[in-house]
Short mmCIF file of C-alpha atoms in Angstrom, two decimals:
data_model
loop_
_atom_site.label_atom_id
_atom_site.label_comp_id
_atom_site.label_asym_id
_atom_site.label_seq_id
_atom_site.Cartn_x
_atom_site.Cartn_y
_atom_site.Cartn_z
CA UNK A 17 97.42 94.39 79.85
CA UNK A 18 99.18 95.42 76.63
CA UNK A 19 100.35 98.59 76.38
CA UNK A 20 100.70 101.14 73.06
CA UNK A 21 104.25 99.59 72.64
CA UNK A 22 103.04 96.43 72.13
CA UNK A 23 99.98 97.38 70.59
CA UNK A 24 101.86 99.20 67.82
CA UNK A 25 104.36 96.15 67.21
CA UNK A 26 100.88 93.37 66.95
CA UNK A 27 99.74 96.21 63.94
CA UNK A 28 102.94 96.85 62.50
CA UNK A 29 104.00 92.63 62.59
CA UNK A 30 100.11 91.87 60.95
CA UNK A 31 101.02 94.84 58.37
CA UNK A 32 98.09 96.71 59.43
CA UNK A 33 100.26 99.55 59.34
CA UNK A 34 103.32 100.06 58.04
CA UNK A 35 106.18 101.54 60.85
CA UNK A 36 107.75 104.35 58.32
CA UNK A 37 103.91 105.74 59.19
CA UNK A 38 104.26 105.06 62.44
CA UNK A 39 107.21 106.79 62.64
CA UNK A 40 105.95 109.82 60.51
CA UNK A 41 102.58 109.97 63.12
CA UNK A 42 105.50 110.31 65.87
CA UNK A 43 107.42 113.02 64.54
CA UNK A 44 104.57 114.70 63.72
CA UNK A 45 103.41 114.60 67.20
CA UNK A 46 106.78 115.77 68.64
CA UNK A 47 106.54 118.79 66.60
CA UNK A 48 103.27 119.61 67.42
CA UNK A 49 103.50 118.81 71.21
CA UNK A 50 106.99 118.42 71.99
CA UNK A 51 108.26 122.09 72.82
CA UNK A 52 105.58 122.07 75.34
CA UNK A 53 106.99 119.71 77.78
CA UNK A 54 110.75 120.49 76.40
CA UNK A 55 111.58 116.86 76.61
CA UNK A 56 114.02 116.42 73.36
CA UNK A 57 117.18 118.13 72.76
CA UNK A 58 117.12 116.27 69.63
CA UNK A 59 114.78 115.26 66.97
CA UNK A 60 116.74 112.25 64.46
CA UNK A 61 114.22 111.89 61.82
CA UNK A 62 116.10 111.00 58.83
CA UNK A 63 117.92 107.84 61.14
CA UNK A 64 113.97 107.26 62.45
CA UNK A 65 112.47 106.88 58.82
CA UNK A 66 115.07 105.13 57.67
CA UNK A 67 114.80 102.35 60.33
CA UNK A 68 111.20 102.14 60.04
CA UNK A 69 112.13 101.53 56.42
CA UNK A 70 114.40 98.75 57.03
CA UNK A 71 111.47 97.09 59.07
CA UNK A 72 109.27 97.36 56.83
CA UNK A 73 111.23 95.45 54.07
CA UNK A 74 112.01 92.75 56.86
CA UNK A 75 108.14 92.05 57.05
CA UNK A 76 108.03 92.37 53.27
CA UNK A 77 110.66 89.80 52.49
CA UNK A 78 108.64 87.75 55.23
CA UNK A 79 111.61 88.10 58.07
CA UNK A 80 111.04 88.38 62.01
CA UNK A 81 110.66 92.22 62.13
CA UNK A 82 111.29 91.61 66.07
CA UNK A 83 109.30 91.79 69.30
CA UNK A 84 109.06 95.75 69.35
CA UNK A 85 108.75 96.05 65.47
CA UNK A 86 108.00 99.75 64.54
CA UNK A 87 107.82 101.15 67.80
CA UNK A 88 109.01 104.71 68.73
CA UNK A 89 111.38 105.49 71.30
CA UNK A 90 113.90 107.71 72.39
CA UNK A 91 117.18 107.65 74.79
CA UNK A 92 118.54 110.17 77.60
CA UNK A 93 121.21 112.26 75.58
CA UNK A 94 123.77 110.43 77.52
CA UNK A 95 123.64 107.35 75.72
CA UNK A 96 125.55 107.33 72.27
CA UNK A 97 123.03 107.69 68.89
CA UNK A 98 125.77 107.25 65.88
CA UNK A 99 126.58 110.54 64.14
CA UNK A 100 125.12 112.89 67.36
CA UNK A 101 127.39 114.12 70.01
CA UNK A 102 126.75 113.00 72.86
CA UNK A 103 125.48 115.62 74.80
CA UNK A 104 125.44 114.24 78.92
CA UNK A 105 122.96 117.29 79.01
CA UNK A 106 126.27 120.17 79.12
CA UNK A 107 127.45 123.20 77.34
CA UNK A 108 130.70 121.75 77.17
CA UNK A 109 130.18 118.56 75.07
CA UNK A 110 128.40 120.60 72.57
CA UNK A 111 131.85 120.70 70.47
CA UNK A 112 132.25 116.47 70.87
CA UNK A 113 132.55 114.60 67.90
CA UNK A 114 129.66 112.80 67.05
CA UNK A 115 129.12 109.04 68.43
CA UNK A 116 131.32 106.84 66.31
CA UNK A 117 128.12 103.76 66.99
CA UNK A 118 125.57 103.97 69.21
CA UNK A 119 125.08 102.51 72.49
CA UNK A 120 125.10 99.17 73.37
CA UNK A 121 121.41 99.38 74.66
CA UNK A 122 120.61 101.28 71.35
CA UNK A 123 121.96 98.32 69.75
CA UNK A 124 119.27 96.36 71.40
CA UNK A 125 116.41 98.22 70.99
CA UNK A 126 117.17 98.69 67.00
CA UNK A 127 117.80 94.72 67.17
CA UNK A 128 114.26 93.97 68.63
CA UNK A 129 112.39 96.26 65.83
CA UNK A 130 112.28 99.68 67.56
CA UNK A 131 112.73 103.49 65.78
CA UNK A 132 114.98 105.89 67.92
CA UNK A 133 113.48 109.23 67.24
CA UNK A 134 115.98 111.08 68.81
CA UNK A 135 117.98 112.07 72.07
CA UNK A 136 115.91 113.59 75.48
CA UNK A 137 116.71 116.16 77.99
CA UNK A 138 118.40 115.31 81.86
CA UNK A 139 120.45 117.05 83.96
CA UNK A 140 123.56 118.25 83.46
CA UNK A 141 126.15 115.19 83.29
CA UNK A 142 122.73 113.50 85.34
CA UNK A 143 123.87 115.21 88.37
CA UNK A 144 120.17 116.33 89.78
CA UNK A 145 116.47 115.44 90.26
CA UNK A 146 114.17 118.18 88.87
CA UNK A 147 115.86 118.22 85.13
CA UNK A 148 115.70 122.15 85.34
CA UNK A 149 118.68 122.43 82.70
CA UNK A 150 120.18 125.63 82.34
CA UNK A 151 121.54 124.88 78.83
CA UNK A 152 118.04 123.60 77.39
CA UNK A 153 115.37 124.55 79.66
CA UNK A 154 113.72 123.42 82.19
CA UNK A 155 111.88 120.01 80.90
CA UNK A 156 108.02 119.81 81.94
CA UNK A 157 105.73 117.77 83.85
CA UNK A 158 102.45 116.77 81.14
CA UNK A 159 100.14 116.86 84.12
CA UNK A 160 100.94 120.33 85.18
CA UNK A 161 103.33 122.22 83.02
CA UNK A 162 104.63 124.88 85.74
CA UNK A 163 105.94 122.00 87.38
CA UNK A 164 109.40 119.32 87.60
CA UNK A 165 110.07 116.76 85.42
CA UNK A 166 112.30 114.90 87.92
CA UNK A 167 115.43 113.70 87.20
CA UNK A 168 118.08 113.37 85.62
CA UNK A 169 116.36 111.16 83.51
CA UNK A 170 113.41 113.56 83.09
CA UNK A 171 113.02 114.06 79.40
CA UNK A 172 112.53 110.37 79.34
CA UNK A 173 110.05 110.02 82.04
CA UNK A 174 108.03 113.12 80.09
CA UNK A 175 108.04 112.12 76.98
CA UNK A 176 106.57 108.90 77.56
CA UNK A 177 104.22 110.31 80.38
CA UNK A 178 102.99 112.69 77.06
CA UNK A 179 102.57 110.06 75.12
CA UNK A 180 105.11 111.38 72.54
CA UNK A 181 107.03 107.76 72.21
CA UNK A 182 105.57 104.77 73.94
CA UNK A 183 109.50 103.76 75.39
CA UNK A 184 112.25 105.28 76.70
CA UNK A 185 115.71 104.55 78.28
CA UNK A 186 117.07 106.21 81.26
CA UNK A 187 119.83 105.82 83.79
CA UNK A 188 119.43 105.50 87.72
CA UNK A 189 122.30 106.48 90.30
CA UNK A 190 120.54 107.87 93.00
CA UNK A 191 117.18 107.45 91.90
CA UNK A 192 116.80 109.42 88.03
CA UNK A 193 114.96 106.22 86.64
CA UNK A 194 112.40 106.12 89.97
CA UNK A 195 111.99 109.83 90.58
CA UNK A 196 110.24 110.58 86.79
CA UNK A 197 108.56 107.57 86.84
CA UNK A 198 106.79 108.76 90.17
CA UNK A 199 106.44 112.21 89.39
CA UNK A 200 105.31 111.79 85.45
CA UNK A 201 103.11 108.75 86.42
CA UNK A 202 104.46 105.56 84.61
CA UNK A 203 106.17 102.58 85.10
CA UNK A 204 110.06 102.55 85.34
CA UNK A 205 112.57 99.85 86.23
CA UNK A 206 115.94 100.17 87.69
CA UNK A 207 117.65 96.83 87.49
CA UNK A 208 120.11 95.14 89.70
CA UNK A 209 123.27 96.62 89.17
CA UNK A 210 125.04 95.29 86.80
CA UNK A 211 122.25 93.56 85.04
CA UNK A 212 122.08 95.72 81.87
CA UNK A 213 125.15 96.88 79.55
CA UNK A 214 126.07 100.36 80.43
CA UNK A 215 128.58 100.34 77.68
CA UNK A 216 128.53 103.33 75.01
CA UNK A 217 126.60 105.74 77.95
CA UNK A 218 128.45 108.98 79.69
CA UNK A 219 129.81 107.90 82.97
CA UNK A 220 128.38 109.53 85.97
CA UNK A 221 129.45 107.49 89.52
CA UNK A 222 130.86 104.08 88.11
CA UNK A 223 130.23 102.56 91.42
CA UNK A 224 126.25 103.26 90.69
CA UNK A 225 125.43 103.67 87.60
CA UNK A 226 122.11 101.99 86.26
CA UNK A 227 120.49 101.71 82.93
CA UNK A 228 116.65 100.97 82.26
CA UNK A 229 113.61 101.76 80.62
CA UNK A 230 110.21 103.72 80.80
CA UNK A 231 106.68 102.57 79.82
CA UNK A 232 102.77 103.36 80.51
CA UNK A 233 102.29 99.55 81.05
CA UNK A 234 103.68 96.91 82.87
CA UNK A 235 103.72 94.33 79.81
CA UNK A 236 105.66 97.39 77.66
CA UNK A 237 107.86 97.38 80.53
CA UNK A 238 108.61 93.99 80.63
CA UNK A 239 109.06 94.40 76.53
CA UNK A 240 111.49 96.68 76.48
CA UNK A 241 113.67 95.14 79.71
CA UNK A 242 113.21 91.87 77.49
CA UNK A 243 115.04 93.21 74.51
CA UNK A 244 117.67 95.09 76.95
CA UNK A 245 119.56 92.18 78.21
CA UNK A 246 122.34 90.42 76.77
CA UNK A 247 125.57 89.88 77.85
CA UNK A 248 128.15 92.95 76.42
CA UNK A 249 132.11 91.77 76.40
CA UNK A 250 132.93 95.46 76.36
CA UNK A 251 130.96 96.51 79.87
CA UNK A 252 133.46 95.72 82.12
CA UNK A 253 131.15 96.37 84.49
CA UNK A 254 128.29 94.09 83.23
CA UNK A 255 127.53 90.46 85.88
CA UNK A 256 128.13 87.35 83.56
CA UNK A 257 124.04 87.04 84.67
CA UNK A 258 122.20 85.56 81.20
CA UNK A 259 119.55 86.71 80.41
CA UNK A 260 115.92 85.67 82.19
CA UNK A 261 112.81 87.00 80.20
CA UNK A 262 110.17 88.57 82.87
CA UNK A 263 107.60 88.83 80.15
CA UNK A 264 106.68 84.85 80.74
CA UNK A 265 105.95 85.87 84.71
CA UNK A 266 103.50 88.52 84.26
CA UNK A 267 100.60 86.47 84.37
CA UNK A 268 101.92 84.19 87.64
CA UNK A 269 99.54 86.54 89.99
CA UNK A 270 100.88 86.79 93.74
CA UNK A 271 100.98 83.43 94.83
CA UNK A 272 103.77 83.02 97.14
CA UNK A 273 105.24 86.22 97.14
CA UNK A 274 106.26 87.77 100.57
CA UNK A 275 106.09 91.64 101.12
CA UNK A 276 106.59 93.71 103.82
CA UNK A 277 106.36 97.73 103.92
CA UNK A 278 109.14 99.35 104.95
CA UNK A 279 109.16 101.35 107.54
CA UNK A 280 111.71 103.51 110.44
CA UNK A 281 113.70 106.20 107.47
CA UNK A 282 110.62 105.10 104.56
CA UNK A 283 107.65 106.04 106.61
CA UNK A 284 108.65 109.26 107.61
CA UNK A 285 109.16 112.72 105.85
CA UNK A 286 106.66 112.43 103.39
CA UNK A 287 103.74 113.84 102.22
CA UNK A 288 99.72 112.31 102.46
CA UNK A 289 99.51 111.79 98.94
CA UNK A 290 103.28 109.56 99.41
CA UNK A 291 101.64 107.54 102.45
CA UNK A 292 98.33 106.83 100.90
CA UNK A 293 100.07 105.07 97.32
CA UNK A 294 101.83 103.19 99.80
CA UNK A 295 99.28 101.54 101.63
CA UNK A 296 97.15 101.18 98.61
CA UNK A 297 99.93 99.18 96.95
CA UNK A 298 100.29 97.37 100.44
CA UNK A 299 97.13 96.41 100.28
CA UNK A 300 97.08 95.12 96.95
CA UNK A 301 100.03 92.97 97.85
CA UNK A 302 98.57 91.60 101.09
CA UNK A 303 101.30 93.67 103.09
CA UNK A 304 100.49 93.76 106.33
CA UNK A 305 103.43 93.66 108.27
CA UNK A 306 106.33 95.98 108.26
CA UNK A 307 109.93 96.21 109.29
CA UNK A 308 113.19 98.63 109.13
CA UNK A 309 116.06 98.81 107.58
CA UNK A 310 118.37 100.11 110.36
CA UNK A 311 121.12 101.66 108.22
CA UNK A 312 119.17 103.68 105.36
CA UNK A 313 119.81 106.98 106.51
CA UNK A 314 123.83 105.62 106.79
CA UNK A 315 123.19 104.24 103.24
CA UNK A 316 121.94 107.23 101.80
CA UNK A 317 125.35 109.31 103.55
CA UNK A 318 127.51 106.98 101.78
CA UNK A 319 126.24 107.20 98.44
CA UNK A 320 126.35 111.17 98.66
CA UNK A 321 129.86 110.59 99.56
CA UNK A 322 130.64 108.48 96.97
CA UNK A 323 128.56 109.87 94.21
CA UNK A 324 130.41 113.02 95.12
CA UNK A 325 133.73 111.83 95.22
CA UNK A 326 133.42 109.94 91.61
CA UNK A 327 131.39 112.60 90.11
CA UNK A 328 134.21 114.73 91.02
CA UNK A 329 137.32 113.09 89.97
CA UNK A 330 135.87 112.29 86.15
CA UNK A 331 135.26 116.35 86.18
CA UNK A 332 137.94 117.92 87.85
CA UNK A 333 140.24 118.20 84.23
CA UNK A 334 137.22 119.91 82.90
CA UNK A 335 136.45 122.23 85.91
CA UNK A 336 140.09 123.22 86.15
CA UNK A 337 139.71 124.68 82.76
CA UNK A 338 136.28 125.74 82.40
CA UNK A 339 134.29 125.68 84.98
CA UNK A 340 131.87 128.78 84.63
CA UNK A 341 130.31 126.63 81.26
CA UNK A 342 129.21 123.80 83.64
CA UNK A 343 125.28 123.67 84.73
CA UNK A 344 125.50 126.37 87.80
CA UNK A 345 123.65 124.12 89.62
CA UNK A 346 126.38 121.43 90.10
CA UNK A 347 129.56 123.62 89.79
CA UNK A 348 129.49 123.63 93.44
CA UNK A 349 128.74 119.97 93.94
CA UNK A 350 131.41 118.73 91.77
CA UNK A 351 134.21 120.92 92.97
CA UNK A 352 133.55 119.88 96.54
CA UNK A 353 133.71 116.29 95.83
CA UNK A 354 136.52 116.74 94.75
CA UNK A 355 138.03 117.49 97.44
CA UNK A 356 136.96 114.78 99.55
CA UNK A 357 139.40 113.19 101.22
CA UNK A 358 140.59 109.74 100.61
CA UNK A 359 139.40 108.22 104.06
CA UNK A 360 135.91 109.68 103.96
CA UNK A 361 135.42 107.63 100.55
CA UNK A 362 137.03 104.37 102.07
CA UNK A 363 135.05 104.77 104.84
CA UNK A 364 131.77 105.46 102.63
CA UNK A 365 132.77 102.34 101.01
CA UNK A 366 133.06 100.08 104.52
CA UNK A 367 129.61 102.09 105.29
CA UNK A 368 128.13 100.86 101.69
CA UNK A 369 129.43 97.17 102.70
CA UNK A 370 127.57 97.16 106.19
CA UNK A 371 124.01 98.78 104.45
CA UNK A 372 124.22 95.95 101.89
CA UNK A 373 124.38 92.91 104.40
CA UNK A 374 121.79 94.63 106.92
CA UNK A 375 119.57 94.38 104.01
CA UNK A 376 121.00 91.14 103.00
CA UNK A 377 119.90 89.58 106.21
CA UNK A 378 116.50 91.75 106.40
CA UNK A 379 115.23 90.35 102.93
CA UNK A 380 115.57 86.58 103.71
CA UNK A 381 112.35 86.38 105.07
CA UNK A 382 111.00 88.96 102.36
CA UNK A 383 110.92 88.75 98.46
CA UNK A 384 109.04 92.47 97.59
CA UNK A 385 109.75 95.43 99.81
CA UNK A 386 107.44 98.71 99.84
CA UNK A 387 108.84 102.29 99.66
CA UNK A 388 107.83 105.42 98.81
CA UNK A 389 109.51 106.77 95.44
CA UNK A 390 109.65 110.82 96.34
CA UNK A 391 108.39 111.82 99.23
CA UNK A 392 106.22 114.16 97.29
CA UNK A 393 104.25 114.88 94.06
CA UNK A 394 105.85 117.05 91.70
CA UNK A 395 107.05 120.44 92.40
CA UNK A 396 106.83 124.27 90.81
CA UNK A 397 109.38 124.38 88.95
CA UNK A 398 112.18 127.20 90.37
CA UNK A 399 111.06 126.14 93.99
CA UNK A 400 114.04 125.61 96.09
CA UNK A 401 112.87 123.65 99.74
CA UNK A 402 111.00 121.14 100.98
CA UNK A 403 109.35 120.91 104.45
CA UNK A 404 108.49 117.68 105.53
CA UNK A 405 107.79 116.52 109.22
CA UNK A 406 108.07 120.42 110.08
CA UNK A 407 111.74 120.76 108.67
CA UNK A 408 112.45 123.04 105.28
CA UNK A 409 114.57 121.06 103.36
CA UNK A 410 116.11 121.15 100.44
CA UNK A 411 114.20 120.27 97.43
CA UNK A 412 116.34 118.83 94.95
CA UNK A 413 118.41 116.53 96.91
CA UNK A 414 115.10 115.21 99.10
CA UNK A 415 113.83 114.04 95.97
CA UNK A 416 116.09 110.74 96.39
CA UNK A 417 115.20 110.63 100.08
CA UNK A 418 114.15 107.30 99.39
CA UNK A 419 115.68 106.17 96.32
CA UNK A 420 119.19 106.78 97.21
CA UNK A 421 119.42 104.51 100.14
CA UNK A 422 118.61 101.33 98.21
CA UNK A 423 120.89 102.95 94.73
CA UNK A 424 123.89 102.15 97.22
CA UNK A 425 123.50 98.94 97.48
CA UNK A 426 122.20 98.00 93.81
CA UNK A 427 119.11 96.52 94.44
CA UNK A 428 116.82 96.05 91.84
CA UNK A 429 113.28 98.29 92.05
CA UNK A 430 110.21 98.94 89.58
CA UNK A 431 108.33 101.93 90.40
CA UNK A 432 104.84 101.69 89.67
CA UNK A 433 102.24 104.76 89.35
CA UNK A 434 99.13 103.96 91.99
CA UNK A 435 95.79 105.26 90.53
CA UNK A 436 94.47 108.58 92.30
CA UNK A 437 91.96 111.08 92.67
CA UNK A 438 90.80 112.90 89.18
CA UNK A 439 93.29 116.42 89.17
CA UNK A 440 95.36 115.38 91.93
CA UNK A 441 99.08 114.85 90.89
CA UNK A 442 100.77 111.48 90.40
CA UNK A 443 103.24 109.55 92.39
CA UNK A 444 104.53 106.56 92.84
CA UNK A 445 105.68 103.39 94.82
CA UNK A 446 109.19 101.30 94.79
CA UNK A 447 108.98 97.63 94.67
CA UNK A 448 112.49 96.65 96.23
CA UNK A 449 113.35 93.37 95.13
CA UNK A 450 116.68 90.93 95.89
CA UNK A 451 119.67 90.79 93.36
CA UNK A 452 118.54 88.97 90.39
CA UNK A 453 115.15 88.99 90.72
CA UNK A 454 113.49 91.59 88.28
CA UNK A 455 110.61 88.82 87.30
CA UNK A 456 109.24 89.14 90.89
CA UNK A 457 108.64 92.59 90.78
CA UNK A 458 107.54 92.60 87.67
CA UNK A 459 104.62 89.65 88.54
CA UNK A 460 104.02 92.10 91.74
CA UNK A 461 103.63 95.23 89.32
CA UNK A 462 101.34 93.25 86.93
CA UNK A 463 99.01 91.88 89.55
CA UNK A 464 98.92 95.79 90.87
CA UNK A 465 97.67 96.90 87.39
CA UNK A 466 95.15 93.86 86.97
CA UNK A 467 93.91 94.76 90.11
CA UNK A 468 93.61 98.32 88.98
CA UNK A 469 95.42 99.44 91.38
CA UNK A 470 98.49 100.81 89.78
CA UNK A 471 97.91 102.65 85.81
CA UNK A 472 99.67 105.56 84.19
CA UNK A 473 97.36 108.66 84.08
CA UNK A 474 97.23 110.24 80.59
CA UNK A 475 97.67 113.84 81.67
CA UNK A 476 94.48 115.51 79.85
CA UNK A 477 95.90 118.17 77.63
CA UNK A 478 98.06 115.37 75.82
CA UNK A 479 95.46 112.59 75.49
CA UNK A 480 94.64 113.16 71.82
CA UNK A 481 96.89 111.00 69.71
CA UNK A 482 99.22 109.89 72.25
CA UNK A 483 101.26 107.10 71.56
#
């Protein structure tokens, strides 16, 4: 099933409307709607008309406007938009000089026909999972305004969830691509690492660092992911993978396909609404058996350790200097990593190593794995635990209770929003898949939404001219 993305390029490519008013119909609905959710911290209109221009002259002169021709997005103010600074979300880059080119993944977008429309709201330096950002306000869940975004990536899960731009980018260490998705509703994929350029984006934990997109459909999805990959010979970081097109599997149906639930650390500490998307996914997928992973929880320890430890040491000039203009909610955080000691992180590391072939050996007889995304639906926004299984926890870090476990090891996972009861709250479901094999779960994900199993909810007050 198409999504508006598509939708909006078939009009745009048959000139039955021409992107500059596609773009204008955007803008205008970001004004109207857009302080409401809080989900840009900047609005680029001049660089969005201007584009839309440029692809409109393309069709003109009778060129290949590209596959997303005219379509509106936006990118977590961590990746580079030419002439903006690039924010990471902080007080303290507000002084930057603006982005001498924008992002590689920018690049790509722009390349396939899209309009950037501007830059969205995260966490500070996308340290966090509720985007409640001191600096620029707390961003807002569409479904239920008093309540979390997610994060860090949460101005991207929102403003698609709103229906303010049909795409968005986002970036995934511990889970900021799959915790909006589930808590806004729509589809999200976080790609094995490595798989996507990360080049012209603010660092957070080099060691996990993802980049991927947002959609409300699992054909937009595959779209944008499409017109993401390409090899970059400035990420250092980038596998020498080429680039394999998902869109062509979407219609393959389940034939096959092996999933299992998982269950020992994913089936507990949750909440009803959490266990009942799983099995209805499970279901879908003709899961009926499940196993464990043995060495989540150890997983998850590690890549505290580690994302501590990095996040740290690229702050610590910074916090030496000025640290009462960093997010209070991190100042702690990053100080104390630190100060981790050497052996803890080589240890984390060895740790990291052990979690990666337990899961190695686990998934040979597997292709899809099930998992909860958050444990729960979204949250009031200010609320500071969690109790799950009878223990008070704390909220924002349980919010990658399971996402952070399989971030470790850089698997990839597309989280998919499972239909539910009329004013209930969304969330959503992680299909785990092996290194390298995105166009699995995204034939998994498409067979979910055929089977109307899996859809992204328009959240009622924003249903009038959403994108």
């Amino acid at each position: 099933m198409n999504g508006p993305a598509l939708a909006i390029a078939a009009r745009v490519r048959r000139g039955e409307i021409s992107a500059r008013a596609v773009a204008e119909a955007a803008l205008a609905r970001i004004a109207a709607r857009g302080p409401e959710v809080n989900a840009f911290t900047a609005v680029l209109a001049e660089r969005a008309l201007a584009a839309a221009d440029a692809v409109d002259a393309r069709i003109a002169a009778g060129q290949d406007p590209g596959p997303l021709a005219g379509v509106p997005y936006a990118a977590k103010n961590l990746f580079d938009l030419a002439g903006t600074p690039t924010l990471a979300g902080s007080r303290i880059r507000r002084d930057a000089a603006p982005a001498a080119r924008d992002a590689f993944l920018v690049r790509r977008m722009d390349a396939a026909g899209a309009i950037c429309l501007g830059a969205l709201n995260m966490d500070e330096f996308a340290y966090g999972f509720t985007t409640e950002n001191s600096h620029d306000g707390p961003c807002r869940n569409p479904h239920d305004l008093t309540r979390i975004a997610g994060g860090s990536s949460g101005g991207s899960g929102v403003a698609v969830a709103a229906g303010l731009v049909p795409l968005s980018l986002g970036t995934d260490t511990n889970g900021s691509i799959r915790v909006p998705a589930s808590l806004n509703g729509i589809f999200g994929v976080k790609p094995t690492y490595g798989r996507l350029s990360r080049h012209g984006s603010f660092p957070f934990v080099h060691s996990l660092d993802h980049v991927g997109p947002f959609a409300r459909s699992v054909a937009d999805l595959a779209a944008a992911y499409d017109a993401l990959q390409g090899i970059d010979p400035e990420d250092s970081h980038q596998a020498p993978q080429p680039p394999e097109p998902v869109t062509p599997m979407l219609a393959a149906g389940l034939a096959g396909l092996r999933v299992s639930r998982l269950g020992g650390w994913f089936g507990r500490m949750q909440s009803e609404a959490a266990r009942r998307a799983v099995a209805a996914v499970a279901e879908g997928l003709g899961a009926t058996a499940e196993v464990e992973w043995a060495m989540a929880e150890a997983s998850r320890s590690a890549a505290f350790i580690i994302t501590a430890s990095e996040g740290g040491a690229l702050h610590l000039p910074t916090l030496r200097t000025r640290l009462e203009e960093y997010e209070p909610l991190i100042q702690d955080r990053l100080l104390a990593g630190a100060l981790i000691p050497a052996a803890w992180v080589f240890q984390a590391q060895r740790v990291r190593a052990r979690a990666q072939d337990a899961m190695r050996a686990l998934m040979a007889g597997w292709d899809i794995l099930l998992a909860p995304a958050t444990p729960v639906p979204a949250t009031p926004i200010g609320q500071e635990t969690l109790t799950l299984d009878g223990v008070e926890l704390p909220l924002r870090p349980s919010m990658g209770l399971f996402t952070q476990p399989v971030s470790g090891i850089g698997l990839p996972v597309l989280t998919v929003p499972v239909q539910r009861a009329e004013g209930t709250l969304p969330v959503g479901v992680q299909l785990i898949g092996k290194p390298w094999t995105e166009g699995l779960l995204f034939r998994a994900a498409a067979a979910l939404e055929a089977a109307g199993i899996c859809a992204a909810p328009v959240p009622p007050a924003f249903a009038e001219g959403a994108a």
